[in-house]
Amino acid sequence: MATGSSASPKAHFGGGCYRPPSANSQYLDNMCEMLDNVCDINRAVYFLGDLNIDWLSSSCSHKKKLQTVTSACNLVWVIIQPTRVITNSTGMKSSTCIDHIFTDAAEICFKAVSKSIRCRDHNTVAKVPKSGPNIVYKRSKKTSPVADTDVLLPDQLNNFFARFEDNTVPLTRPATKTCGLSFTAANVSKTFKRVNPRKAAGPDGIASRVLRACADQLAGVFTDIFNQSLSQSAVPTCFKRATKVTELNDYRPVAPTSVIMKCFERLVKDHITSTLPDTLDPLQFAYRPNRSTDDAIAITLHTALTHLDKRNTYVRMLFIDYSSAFNTIVPSKLVIKLKTLGLDPALCNWVLDFLTGRPQVVRVGNNISTPLILNTGAPQGCVLSPLLYSLFTYDCVAMRASKSIIKFADDTTVVSLITINDETAYREEVRALGVWCQENNLTLNVNKTKEMIVDFRKQQREQPPIHIDGTVVEKVESFKFLGVHITDKLKWSTHTDSVVKKAQQRLFNLKRLKKFGLSPKTLRNFYRCTIESILSGCITAWYGNCSAHNRKALQRVVRSAQRITGANYLPSRTPTPPDVTGRPKRSSRTTTTRATACSPRYHPEDKVSTGASKLGPRD
C-alpha cells in the first residue's frame, strides 16, 4: 500500500506493510527491493508497518538486513520505545519493538505521540511532523516499561552498576611526603590543545572546543590546580563526578567524565609510563607502545606451532573471560603494587584518592538517580583506567616455562604446551589462576570462558575437561580471539568466510554511494575505511597460511570494489592479500608454513618490517 501527497512544499510518499511472523526470507527480499526503488523518488518517504522484526534484539538476522537497506536508502528509524509489552503467567514482562516507522525526513519530525485505543496488545506509535500529514501507526494498550515515567529505573541501574562495591576494605591513606611531580603551564597548554573538539562535555559542562580554543589563557589557572592536587595527594570531587547515560535498548552505560580531568590524567599517565621498566609484563599487549592485537595473535600461534613440531605433543588454549574486570579493581591493593613497581608513595596516594570517593549517578531520559559514592573499580572512559588495570594485573604470570598467559587488556589466554599427555602442570596453572583472581577481587565468568585443544597427532584420545570453581569449561572447535577466528585445526576458512561476508555487506553501501553520484575519490576513501580495514585486520598473523581458495575469495571482493569505484587501482596503505595467480597451495601443517606465517619476526622488539603485500596495484 502506498499513497502520495503534495500538500506541502515537499511532496510526501507513504507506504504500509505487514510482514507475518512466519514469512520466509523471500518476503523480506521483496520488501527491501521495494524500498530500494522508492528511495529514488524526489519525495519525503514514510514507510511504516507491523514487520514482526524486533528492533531491540541484537541477534535478529532480519533486523541486520533491514538495517543495511534502510541505511543505504537514508531512512531513519524513528521509534525508540517498545511497541508491544506482554506479561506472562508469572508476572514477568517482555518488550519488543516490531512496529516501525522509517523516514528520510526525520528532521521535520518534532515529537512522538502515543494514544490508547484499547485494541489488542500493541501500542499506538505516532510521529508528528512540523509540516505535512501526521504519521500515526498501530494500536495501543500498555505503556513502555522504560519510558520517562519510570522514575525508579535510574536508581535500580545505579545500584546494578555499583554491584562490585566492596565496603569491607578500609580506606587508609598513609602520611607521605609531598609529591615531587609537578607540571608547567606549557605542558598543560599543550595537553589542552590536543583535546578532540568533537568530544562530548562532561558533567561540569565545559566543552572540549572551549578548552582547546582558550588553552593558553586557561593553562596557568589549571596548572596551579593540578600541582596543588598532586602536592596534597587529593583529587577535587568535581573532577571525579561521572554521569552514566544509559541507552534504552540494552542498558549499556556510557560514562562521560570531565574533559579537564582527562587532560590531567593524560599528564599523570605520561609520567607513570616513563618511570616503568620496559620489561614489565612482556605478554601484556594492550596499552603499550608498538604493541597490537597482531603481536598477541602471532605470539600465541608461534608458541603453539613451535611446540606442535615435536613428537607426541598437543596444546590446550584456555580463553578466560572476566566479569566487569575494570569495575572490580581494589584501589588499596593496586596502590601496594604501584609502590612495588617503584612509584612515588605520594603519587600512589593521589591514585588512591582518584579511584575512591567517586560520586556516580545514572540518567535515563529525563530521570536521574540518587548519587552513589564508589570506592572500588577504575571507571571506564577515564584515561588512566587502562594503564592502572594493566599494572593491577602485571603479576598474573605463568609459573612454568611450558605455560604462557597472554593478555590484551582484560582478554586473557592461557596457552599450555603438553607433552606425553601430562596435564598436571596445566591444571595446577588453572587452579593458581583461580586463586590469584580470588585474591585480587576478579571474578571468572565460567559460562563465557572457553577451551580449545589443538592436537595434530594421528592417534588422539578424548581429553578430560577442565574445571573452574566446580564448573566444566566448554570445549569449542573455533574461537574468536582478538577479532580473528582461530580453529582447532589452525586453518583460516572460518575467519576468511567471516571477513568476506562482512566486506560483501559493505559493498552494497559502496554500490549505493556510486548510484548517488559520489566522486571516485570519495568511493575510494569509503572503501579504505569500511572494507579494506576489514580485509586487512591482523592480516600478518593469518594470511600467510590461507589456502588458495580463501585468497581467491578475498580477491573477488577486491575486484568487485575496483569495478564499483571505476578505477584501475585501490588504496595501498594496508597490508593485504597479494595476487593469487600461480601461487601453489601449501599445507597448513608444514614446518615451513608455520615458520613463515606465524613467527613473530615483525614484533617491535625484533625491529623487522612485515613486508606484506598490498591490495591491488599502487596509487
Coordinates of C-alpha atoms in Angstrom, one line a residue:
M1 CA 0.0 0.0 0.0
A2 CA 1.4 3.4 -0.9
T3 CA -0.1 6.9 -1.0
G4 CA 1.2 10.2 -2.3
S5 CA 0.6 13.7 -1.2
S6 CA 1.8 17.1 -2.4
A7 CA 0.1 19.4 0.1
S8 CA 3.3 20.7 1.4
P9 CA 6.3 22.4 -0.4
K10 CA 8.0 19.0 -0.5
A11 CA 5.8 16.1 -1.6
H12 CA 5.3 13.1 0.7
F13 CA 5.2 9.5 -0.2
G14 CA 3.9 6.9 2.4
G15 CA 3.6 3.2 2.4
G16 CA 2.5 0.5 4.8
C17 CA 3.4 -3.2 5.0
Y18 CA 2.5 -6.2 7.2
R19 CA 5.0 -9.0 7.5
P20 CA 3.7 -12.2 9.1
P21 CA 5.9 -13.8 11.7
S22 CA 6.1 -17.0 9.6
A23 CA 7.2 -15.1 6.4
N24 CA 10.2 -16.5 4.6
S25 CA 13.3 -14.6 3.6
Q26 CA 11.9 -14.0 0.1
Y27 CA 9.2 -11.8 1.6
L28 CA 11.9 -9.6 3.2
D29 CA 13.9 -9.5 0.0
N30 CA 10.9 -8.2 -1.9
M31 CA 10.2 -5.6 0.7
C32 CA 13.8 -4.4 0.6
E33 CA 13.7 -4.2 -3.2
M34 CA 10.6 -2.1 -2.9
L35 CA 12.4 0.3 -0.5
D36 CA 15.4 0.4 -2.8
N37 CA 13.1 1.6 -5.7
V38 CA 11.1 4.0 -3.7
C39 CA 14.1 5.9 -2.2
D40 CA 15.0 7.3 -5.7
I41 CA 11.9 9.4 -5.9
N42 CA 12.1 13.1 -5.1
R43 CA 9.7 13.0 -2.1
A44 CA 9.7 12.7 1.6
V45 CA 9.3 8.9 2.2
Y46 CA 7.5 7.4 5.1
F47 CA 7.5 3.6 5.5
L48 CA 5.5 2.1 8.3
G49 CA 4.2 -1.3 9.3
D50 CA 4.0 -4.3 11.6
L51 CA 7.1 -6.1 10.3
N52 CA 7.5 -8.6 13.2
I53 CA 11.2 -7.8 13.3
D54 CA 12.3 -6.9 16.8
W55 CA 14.5 -3.8 16.6
L56 CA 15.6 -4.2 20.3
S57 CA 17.1 -7.6 19.6
S58 CA 20.8 -7.8 18.8
S59 CA 20.7 -11.3 17.3
C60 CA 17.9 -11.0 14.8
S61 CA 19.2 -11.6 11.3
H62 CA 16.3 -10.0 9.6
K63 CA 17.0 -6.8 11.6
K64 CA 20.5 -6.6 10.3
K65 CA 19.4 -7.0 6.7
L66 CA 16.7 -4.4 7.1
Q67 CA 19.1 -2.0 8.8
T68 CA 21.5 -2.3 5.8
V69 CA 18.8 -1.5 3.3
T70 CA 17.2 1.4 5.2
S71 CA 20.6 2.9 5.9
A72 CA 21.5 2.7 2.3
C73 CA 18.2 4.4 1.4
N74 CA 18.8 7.1 4.0
L75 CA 15.8 6.0 6.0
V76 CA 15.9 6.7 9.8
W77 CA 14.1 4.5 12.4
V78 CA 12.2 7.0 14.5
I79 CA 10.6 4.7 17.1
I80 CA 12.8 4.4 20.2
Q81 CA 10.5 2.6 22.6
P82 CA 9.0 -0.9 22.7
T83 CA 5.7 -1.2 20.8
R84 CA 4.5 -4.5 22.4
V85 CA 4.6 -5.5 26.0
I86 CA 3.5 -8.9 27.1
T87 CA 3.0 -10.2 30.7
N88 CA 3.4 -13.9 31.2
S89 CA 1.7 -16.1 33.8
T90 CA 4.4 -15.4 36.4
G91 CA 4.0 -11.6 36.0
M92 CA 7.3 -11.1 34.1
K93 CA 7.1 -8.5 31.3
S94 CA 8.8 -8.8 27.9
S95 CA 9.1 -6.0 25.5
T96 CA 9.7 -6.0 21.7
C97 CA 9.7 -3.3 19.1
I98 CA 8.1 -4.9 16.0
D99 CA 6.0 -1.9 14.7
H100 CA 8.2 0.6 12.8
I101 CA 8.2 3.9 11.1
F102 CA 11.1 4.8 8.8
T103 CA 11.5 8.1 7.0
D104 CA 14.1 10.2 5.2
A105 CA 12.5 13.3 6.6
A106 CA 13.3 12.8 10.3
E107 CA 14.4 16.4 10.6
I108 CA 10.9 17.7 10.2
C109 CA 9.5 15.4 13.0
F110 CA 9.5 17.1 16.3
K111 CA 7.6 14.9 18.8
A112 CA 6.3 11.4 19.4
V113 CA 2.6 10.7 20.3
S114 CA 1.1 7.6 21.9
K115 CA -2.6 7.1 22.3
S116 CA -4.5 4.1 23.6
I117 CA -7.5 2.8 21.6
R118 CA -7.7 -0.5 23.6
C119 CA -7.2 -2.8 20.6
R120 CA -5.1 -6.0 21.2
D121 CA -1.7 -5.7 22.8
H122 CA 0.2 -3.3 20.5
N123 CA 1.0 0.3 21.3
T124 CA 0.0 3.3 19.1
V125 CA 3.1 4.8 17.6
A126 CA 3.0 8.3 16.2
K127 CA 5.5 10.8 14.8
V128 CA 4.2 14.3 14.2
P129 CA 5.9 16.4 11.5
K130 CA 6.3 20.1 11.6
S131 CA 4.6 20.3 8.2
G132 CA 2.7 17.8 6.1
P133 CA 0.5 15.0 7.2
N134 CA 0.6 13.3 10.7
I135 CA 2.1 9.8 10.7
V136 CA 0.2 7.6 13.1
Y137 CA 0.6 3.8 13.3
K138 CA -0.6 0.9 15.4
R139 CA -2.8 0.1 18.3
S140 CA -2.2 0.8 22.0
K141 CA -2.9 -0.8 25.3
K142 CA 0.1 -0.5 27.5
T143 CA 2.9 1.9 28.1
S144 CA 6.6 1.2 27.7
P145 CA 8.4 -0.2 30.8
V146 CA 11.4 2.0 30.1
A147 CA 9.5 5.3 29.5
D148 CA 10.4 8.5 31.2
T149 CA 7.6 7.9 33.7
D150 CA 9.6 5.1 35.3
V151 CA 11.4 7.1 37.9
L152 CA 12.7 4.0 39.8
L153 CA 14.7 2.7 36.9
P154 CA 17.8 5.0 37.2
D155 CA 18.2 4.0 40.9
Q156 CA 17.9 0.4 40.0
L157 CA 20.5 0.7 37.3
N158 CA 22.8 2.7 39.5
N159 CA 22.8 0.0 42.2
F160 CA 23.4 -2.6 39.5
F161 CA 26.4 -0.8 38.1
A162 CA 27.8 -0.5 41.6
R163 CA 27.3 -4.2 42.5
F164 CA 31.0 -4.8 42.8
E165 CA 31.4 -2.2 45.5
D166 CA 33.4 -3.6 48.4
N167 CA 32.8 -1.6 51.6
T168 CA 34.8 -4.0 53.8
V169 CA 38.2 -2.8 52.5
P170 CA 39.5 0.0 54.8
L171 CA 40.4 3.3 53.0
T172 CA 43.6 4.3 54.7
R173 CA 45.9 6.9 53.3
P174 CA 49.3 6.7 55.0
A175 CA 51.1 10.0 55.6
T176 CA 53.8 10.7 53.0
K177 CA 56.0 13.5 51.9
T178 CA 54.8 16.0 49.3
C179 CA 54.7 14.6 45.8
G180 CA 57.7 15.7 43.7
L181 CA 55.7 15.6 40.5
S182 CA 54.6 19.0 39.1
F183 CA 53.6 20.3 35.7
T184 CA 54.4 23.5 33.8
A185 CA 51.9 25.8 32.1
A186 CA 53.5 24.9 28.8
N187 CA 52.8 21.2 29.4
V188 CA 49.2 21.9 30.4
S189 CA 48.6 24.2 27.4
K190 CA 50.0 21.6 25.0
T191 CA 47.7 18.9 26.5
F192 CA 44.6 21.2 26.2
K193 CA 45.4 21.9 22.5
R194 CA 45.4 18.1 21.8
V195 CA 41.8 17.7 23.0
N196 CA 39.4 16.5 20.4
P197 CA 36.9 19.3 19.9
R198 CA 34.1 16.8 19.0
K199 CA 34.2 15.0 22.3
A200 CA 31.2 15.4 24.5
A201 CA 31.4 17.6 27.6
G202 CA 31.5 16.0 31.0
P203 CA 29.2 16.6 34.0
D204 CA 30.8 20.0 34.5
G205 CA 29.5 21.2 31.2
I206 CA 32.9 22.5 30.0
A207 CA 33.1 21.8 26.2
S208 CA 36.2 20.4 24.6
R209 CA 36.0 23.1 21.9
V210 CA 36.2 25.9 24.5
L211 CA 39.1 24.3 26.4
R212 CA 41.1 23.9 23.2
A213 CA 40.4 27.4 21.9
C214 CA 41.4 29.0 25.2
A215 CA 44.3 26.7 26.1
D216 CA 46.9 29.5 26.6
Q217 CA 44.5 31.6 28.7
L218 CA 43.4 28.7 31.0
A219 CA 46.7 26.9 31.3
G220 CA 48.1 29.0 34.1
V221 CA 45.0 28.6 36.3
F222 CA 44.7 24.8 35.8
T223 CA 48.4 24.3 36.3
D224 CA 48.1 25.6 39.8
I225 CA 45.1 23.4 40.4
F226 CA 46.8 20.3 39.1
N227 CA 50.0 20.9 41.1
Q228 CA 48.1 21.6 44.2
S229 CA 46.2 18.4 43.7
L230 CA 49.4 16.4 43.4
S231 CA 51.0 18.1 46.4
Q232 CA 48.0 17.2 48.6
S233 CA 47.5 13.8 47.1
A234 CA 43.8 14.6 46.6
V235 CA 41.6 14.9 43.5
P236 CA 38.8 17.6 43.6
T237 CA 35.4 15.9 43.8
C238 CA 34.1 17.9 40.9
F239 CA 36.8 16.2 38.7
K240 CA 35.7 12.7 39.8
R241 CA 32.0 13.1 39.2
A242 CA 30.6 10.9 36.4
T243 CA 27.1 10.6 34.9
K244 CA 26.2 7.3 33.3
V245 CA 24.0 7.9 30.4
T246 CA 22.1 4.7 29.7
E247 CA 20.7 3.5 26.4
L248 CA 17.2 2.1 26.5
N249 CA 17.8 -1.0 24.3
D250 CA 20.3 -2.9 26.4
Y251 CA 21.1 -0.7 29.3
R252 CA 24.7 -0.3 28.3
P253 CA 26.1 2.7 30.1
V254 CA 28.3 5.5 28.7
A255 CA 30.2 7.4 31.4
P256 CA 31.3 10.8 30.3
T257 CA 33.8 12.5 32.7
S258 CA 35.3 15.9 33.0
V259 CA 37.4 16.9 29.9
I260 CA 39.7 18.9 32.2
M261 CA 40.3 15.8 34.4
K262 CA 41.1 13.7 31.3
C263 CA 43.8 16.2 30.4
F264 CA 45.1 16.0 34.0
E265 CA 45.1 12.2 33.8
R266 CA 47.0 12.2 30.5
L267 CA 49.8 14.2 32.1
V268 CA 50.0 11.8 35.0
K269 CA 49.8 8.8 32.7
D270 CA 52.8 10.0 30.7
H271 CA 54.8 10.4 33.9
I272 CA 53.9 6.9 35.2
T273 CA 54.7 5.3 31.8
S274 CA 58.1 7.0 31.7
T275 CA 59.0 5.5 35.1
L276 CA 58.0 1.9 34.4
P277 CA 60.6 -0.6 33.3
D278 CA 60.5 -1.7 29.7
T279 CA 60.5 -5.4 30.7
L280 CA 57.3 -5.1 32.7
D281 CA 54.7 -7.7 31.8
P282 CA 56.1 -8.6 28.3
L283 CA 52.9 -10.6 27.4
Q284 CA 50.5 -7.7 28.0
F285 CA 49.9 -6.3 24.5
A286 CA 47.4 -3.6 25.2
Y287 CA 48.1 0.0 26.2
R288 CA 51.7 -0.5 25.3
P289 CA 53.7 1.4 22.7
N290 CA 54.3 -0.5 19.5
R291 CA 52.1 -3.4 20.6
S292 CA 48.8 -4.5 19.0
T293 CA 46.5 -7.5 18.5
D294 CA 48.7 -8.7 15.7
D295 CA 51.5 -9.3 18.1
A296 CA 49.3 -11.1 20.6
I297 CA 47.9 -13.4 18.0
A298 CA 51.3 -14.0 16.3
I299 CA 53.0 -14.9 19.7
T300 CA 50.1 -17.2 20.6
L301 CA 50.3 -19.1 17.2
H302 CA 54.1 -19.2 17.2
T303 CA 54.2 -20.6 20.7
A304 CA 51.7 -23.3 19.8
L305 CA 53.1 -24.3 16.4
T306 CA 56.7 -24.4 17.7
H307 CA 55.6 -26.9 20.3
L308 CA 53.5 -28.9 17.9
D309 CA 56.5 -29.6 15.7
K310 CA 57.7 -32.0 18.5
R311 CA 56.5 -35.6 18.8
N312 CA 53.6 -36.6 20.9
T313 CA 52.5 -33.1 21.8
Y314 CA 49.4 -31.0 21.8
V315 CA 48.3 -27.6 23.0
R316 CA 45.3 -26.5 25.2
M317 CA 44.2 -22.9 25.0
L318 CA 42.0 -21.5 27.7
F319 CA 40.3 -18.2 26.8
I320 CA 39.5 -16.5 30.1
D321 CA 36.6 -14.1 30.5
Y322 CA 36.3 -11.8 33.5
S323 CA 33.1 -10.3 34.8
S324 CA 33.4 -6.4 34.6
A325 CA 37.1 -6.6 35.2
F326 CA 37.7 -2.8 35.4
N327 CA 34.9 -2.4 37.9
T328 CA 36.4 -4.9 40.4
I329 CA 39.8 -3.3 41.0
V330 CA 40.5 -2.8 44.7
P331 CA 42.4 0.6 45.0
S332 CA 44.2 -0.4 48.2
K333 CA 45.7 -3.5 46.5
L334 CA 46.5 -1.5 43.4
V335 CA 48.5 1.1 45.4
I336 CA 50.6 -1.7 47.0
K337 CA 51.5 -3.0 43.6
L338 CA 52.3 0.5 42.4
K339 CA 54.7 1.0 45.3
T340 CA 56.3 -2.3 44.5
L341 CA 57.0 -1.0 41.0
G342 CA 58.8 2.0 42.4
L343 CA 56.2 4.8 42.0
D344 CA 56.4 7.7 44.3
P345 CA 54.3 7.0 47.5
A346 CA 52.8 10.4 47.3
L347 CA 51.7 9.8 43.8
C348 CA 50.3 6.4 44.8
N349 CA 48.2 8.2 47.4
W350 CA 47.0 10.5 44.7
V351 CA 45.9 7.5 42.6
L352 CA 44.2 6.1 45.7
D353 CA 42.2 9.3 46.1
F354 CA 41.5 9.3 42.4
L355 CA 39.8 5.9 42.5
T356 CA 37.9 6.4 45.7
G357 CA 35.1 8.6 46.8
R358 CA 33.7 8.9 43.2
P359 CA 30.1 10.1 43.1
Q360 CA 28.1 8.4 40.4
V361 CA 24.6 9.0 39.1
V362 CA 22.6 7.3 36.3
R363 CA 20.4 9.3 33.8
V364 CA 17.7 7.6 31.8
G365 CA 15.8 10.0 29.7
N366 CA 14.9 12.9 32.0
N367 CA 15.2 10.9 35.2
I368 CA 18.4 11.0 37.4
S369 CA 19.2 8.6 40.1
T370 CA 20.3 9.3 43.7
P371 CA 24.1 9.7 43.8
L372 CA 26.3 6.8 45.0
I373 CA 29.8 7.0 46.3
L374 CA 32.1 4.4 44.8
N375 CA 35.4 3.2 46.3
T376 CA 36.0 0.2 44.0
G377 CA 36.9 -0.1 40.4
A378 CA 38.5 2.0 37.7
P379 CA 35.9 4.0 35.8
Q380 CA 35.8 3.1 32.1
G381 CA 36.2 6.2 29.9
C382 CA 39.0 7.7 32.1
V383 CA 42.5 8.0 30.6
L384 CA 44.2 6.4 33.5
S385 CA 42.0 3.3 33.8
P386 CA 43.5 1.1 31.1
L387 CA 47.1 1.7 32.4
L388 CA 46.0 1.1 36.0
Y389 CA 44.3 -2.2 35.1
S390 CA 47.5 -3.3 33.3
L391 CA 49.6 -2.5 36.4
F392 CA 47.0 -4.2 38.6
T393 CA 47.4 -7.5 36.6
Y394 CA 51.1 -7.3 35.9
D395 CA 51.8 -10.1 38.4
C396 CA 49.4 -12.5 36.7
V397 CA 52.1 -14.6 35.0
A398 CA 52.6 -18.3 34.3
M399 CA 54.5 -20.3 36.9
R400 CA 56.2 -22.6 34.4
A401 CA 58.0 -22.2 31.2
S402 CA 55.7 -24.6 29.4
K403 CA 52.8 -22.3 30.1
S404 CA 52.1 -18.7 28.8
I405 CA 49.5 -16.2 30.0
I406 CA 48.9 -13.8 27.1
K407 CA 46.9 -10.7 27.8
F408 CA 45.3 -8.0 25.8
A409 CA 43.7 -5.7 28.4
D410 CA 41.2 -8.0 30.2
D411 CA 41.3 -10.7 27.4
T412 CA 43.5 -13.4 29.0
T413 CA 44.6 -16.6 27.3
V414 CA 46.4 -19.5 28.9
V415 CA 48.5 -21.4 26.4
S416 CA 49.6 -24.8 27.8
L417 CA 52.2 -26.9 25.9
I418 CA 51.6 -30.5 26.8
T419 CA 53.9 -33.5 26.2
I420 CA 53.1 -37.2 26.5
N421 CA 49.6 -36.4 27.9
D422 CA 50.9 -35.0 31.1
E423 CA 48.4 -32.3 32.1
T424 CA 49.4 -32.0 35.7
A425 CA 51.2 -28.6 35.3
Y426 CA 48.3 -27.2 33.2
R427 CA 45.7 -28.0 35.8
E428 CA 47.8 -26.6 38.6
E429 CA 48.3 -23.4 36.5
V430 CA 44.5 -23.0 36.1
R431 CA 44.0 -23.5 39.8
A432 CA 46.7 -21.0 40.6
L433 CA 45.0 -18.5 38.2
G434 CA 41.7 -19.0 40.1
V435 CA 43.4 -18.4 43.4
W436 CA 45.0 -15.2 42.0
C437 CA 41.6 -14.0 40.8
Q438 CA 40.1 -14.5 44.3
E439 CA 43.0 -12.6 46.0
N440 CA 42.6 -9.7 43.5
N441 CA 38.8 -9.5 43.6
L442 CA 38.5 -10.6 39.9
T443 CA 35.5 -12.9 39.0
L444 CA 36.0 -15.5 36.4
N445 CA 32.9 -15.8 34.1
V446 CA 33.0 -19.6 33.6
N447 CA 30.0 -19.5 31.2
K448 CA 31.9 -17.4 28.8
T449 CA 35.3 -19.0 29.3
K450 CA 36.1 -21.4 26.5
E451 CA 38.8 -24.0 25.9
M452 CA 40.2 -25.2 22.6
I453 CA 42.5 -28.2 22.1
V454 CA 44.9 -28.2 19.1
D455 CA 46.1 -31.8 18.5
F456 CA 47.6 -32.9 15.2
R457 CA 48.5 -36.4 16.3
K458 CA 47.2 -39.3 14.3
Q459 CA 46.2 -41.3 17.4
Q460 CA 44.2 -38.8 19.5
R461 CA 42.3 -39.6 22.7
E462 CA 39.5 -37.8 24.5
Q463 CA 40.9 -35.2 26.8
P464 CA 39.3 -34.7 30.2
P465 CA 37.7 -31.3 30.6
I466 CA 39.0 -28.6 32.8
H467 CA 37.0 -27.4 35.8
I468 CA 36.8 -23.9 37.3
D469 CA 35.1 -23.5 40.6
G470 CA 33.4 -26.9 40.1
T471 CA 32.0 -25.9 36.7
V472 CA 33.1 -27.6 33.5
V473 CA 34.6 -25.3 30.9
E474 CA 33.1 -25.7 27.5
K475 CA 35.3 -27.1 24.7
V476 CA 35.0 -25.4 21.3
E477 CA 36.4 -26.0 17.8
S478 CA 36.6 -22.4 16.9
F479 CA 37.0 -19.2 19.0
K480 CA 37.1 -15.5 18.0
F481 CA 40.4 -14.4 19.6
L482 CA 41.0 -10.7 19.4
G483 CA 38.9 -10.4 16.3
V484 CA 40.4 -13.4 14.5
H485 CA 38.6 -16.8 14.3
I486 CA 41.0 -19.5 15.3
T487 CA 40.1 -23.1 14.9
D488 CA 41.5 -26.3 16.5
K489 CA 43.0 -27.2 13.1
L490 CA 44.7 -23.8 12.8
K491 CA 43.1 -23.3 9.4
W492 CA 41.6 -20.0 8.3
S493 CA 38.5 -20.8 6.3
T494 CA 36.2 -19.8 9.1
H495 CA 37.9 -16.4 9.5
T496 CA 38.1 -15.6 5.8
D497 CA 34.5 -16.6 5.3
S498 CA 33.5 -14.2 8.1
V499 CA 35.7 -11.4 6.7
V500 CA 34.4 -11.9 3.1
K501 CA 30.8 -11.8 4.4
K502 CA 31.3 -8.6 6.2
A503 CA 33.1 -7.0 3.3
Q504 CA 30.3 -8.0 0.8
Q505 CA 27.7 -6.4 3.0
R506 CA 29.6 -3.1 2.9
L507 CA 30.0 -3.5 -0.9
F508 CA 26.2 -2.9 -1.1
N509 CA 26.7 0.5 0.5
L510 CA 29.5 1.2 -1.9
K511 CA 27.2 0.5 -4.8
R512 CA 24.6 2.8 -3.3
L513 CA 27.1 5.6 -3.0
K514 CA 28.1 5.2 -6.6
K515 CA 24.4 5.3 -7.6
F516 CA 24.1 8.6 -5.8
G517 CA 26.8 10.1 -8.0
L518 CA 29.7 10.4 -5.5
S519 CA 33.2 11.0 -6.9
P520 CA 35.7 8.2 -7.4
K521 CA 37.9 9.7 -4.7
T522 CA 35.1 9.6 -2.1
L523 CA 34.3 6.0 -3.1
R524 CA 38.0 5.0 -2.6
N525 CA 38.0 6.7 0.8
F526 CA 34.8 4.8 1.7
Y527 CA 36.4 1.6 0.6
R528 CA 39.6 2.2 2.6
C529 CA 37.7 3.0 5.8
T530 CA 34.9 0.3 5.7
I531 CA 36.1 -2.6 3.5
E532 CA 39.9 -2.5 3.3
S533 CA 40.1 -2.2 7.1
I534 CA 38.1 -5.5 7.5
L535 CA 40.1 -7.4 4.9
S536 CA 43.4 -6.4 6.4
G537 CA 42.6 -6.8 10.1
C538 CA 45.5 -8.7 11.7
I539 CA 46.4 -10.0 8.3
T540 CA 50.0 -10.5 9.1
A541 CA 49.0 -13.2 11.5
W542 CA 46.7 -15.3 9.3
Y543 CA 47.0 -14.6 5.6
G544 CA 50.3 -16.4 5.0
N545 CA 48.6 -19.7 5.9
C546 CA 45.4 -19.3 3.9
S547 CA 44.5 -21.7 1.2
A548 CA 44.3 -20.6 -2.4
H549 CA 40.5 -20.9 -2.2
N550 CA 40.5 -18.4 0.7
R551 CA 42.8 -16.0 -1.2
K552 CA 40.6 -16.1 -4.2
A553 CA 37.5 -15.2 -2.2
L554 CA 39.4 -12.2 -0.8
Q555 CA 40.5 -11.1 -4.2
R556 CA 36.9 -11.3 -5.5
V557 CA 35.9 -8.7 -3.0
V558 CA 38.8 -6.5 -4.1
R559 CA 37.9 -6.8 -7.8
S560 CA 34.3 -6.1 -7.1
A561 CA 35.4 -2.9 -5.3
Q562 CA 37.5 -2.0 -8.3
R563 CA 34.6 -2.3 -10.7
I564 CA 32.4 -0.2 -8.4
T565 CA 34.9 2.6 -7.9
G566 CA 35.5 2.7 -11.6
A567 CA 39.3 2.9 -11.1
N568 CA 42.1 0.5 -12.1
Y569 CA 43.8 0.7 -8.7
L570 CA 42.9 0.6 -5.0
P571 CA 44.4 2.3 -2.0
S572 CA 47.7 0.7 -0.9
R573 CA 48.4 1.8 2.6
T574 CA 47.3 -1.5 4.2
P575 CA 48.9 -4.9 4.0
T576 CA 46.5 -7.1 2.1
P577 CA 46.3 -10.3 0.0
P578 CA 48.7 -10.5 -3.0
D579 CA 47.7 -11.8 -6.3
V580 CA 46.8 -15.5 -6.2
T581 CA 47.7 -16.4 -9.8
G582 CA 50.1 -19.3 -10.0
R583 CA 50.7 -19.4 -6.2
P584 CA 50.8 -23.0 -5.0
K585 CA 48.6 -24.1 -2.2
R586 CA 50.6 -25.1 0.9
S587 CA 49.6 -27.3 3.7
S588 CA 48.6 -25.6 6.9
R589 CA 50.7 -28.2 8.9
T590 CA 54.1 -27.9 7.3
T591 CA 57.0 -26.6 9.3
T592 CA 57.9 -24.1 6.5
T593 CA 54.4 -22.5 6.6
R594 CA 54.4 -22.4 10.4
A595 CA 57.7 -20.6 10.4
T596 CA 56.8 -18.1 7.7
A597 CA 53.2 -17.4 8.6
C598 CA 53.2 -17.3 12.3
S599 CA 56.7 -16.5 13.6
P600 CA 56.8 -13.1 15.4
R601 CA 59.5 -11.7 13.1
Y602 CA 57.6 -8.4 12.9
H603 CA 57.5 -8.0 16.6
P604 CA 58.6 -4.5 17.7
E605 CA 61.5 -5.9 19.7
D606 CA 62.9 -7.5 16.6
K607 CA 62.7 -4.3 14.6
V608 CA 61.8 -6.1 11.4
S609 CA 59.2 -4.9 9.0
T610 CA 56.5 -7.3 7.8
G611 CA 56.9 -6.5 4.2
A612 CA 53.4 -7.7 3.5
S613 CA 51.9 -7.3 0.0
K614 CA 49.3 -4.8 -0.9
L615 CA 45.7 -5.0 -2.2
G616 CA 46.0 -4.4 -5.9
P617 CA 48.3 -2.0 -7.7
R618 CA 49.7 1.1 -6.0
D619 CA 48.1 4.5 -6.5

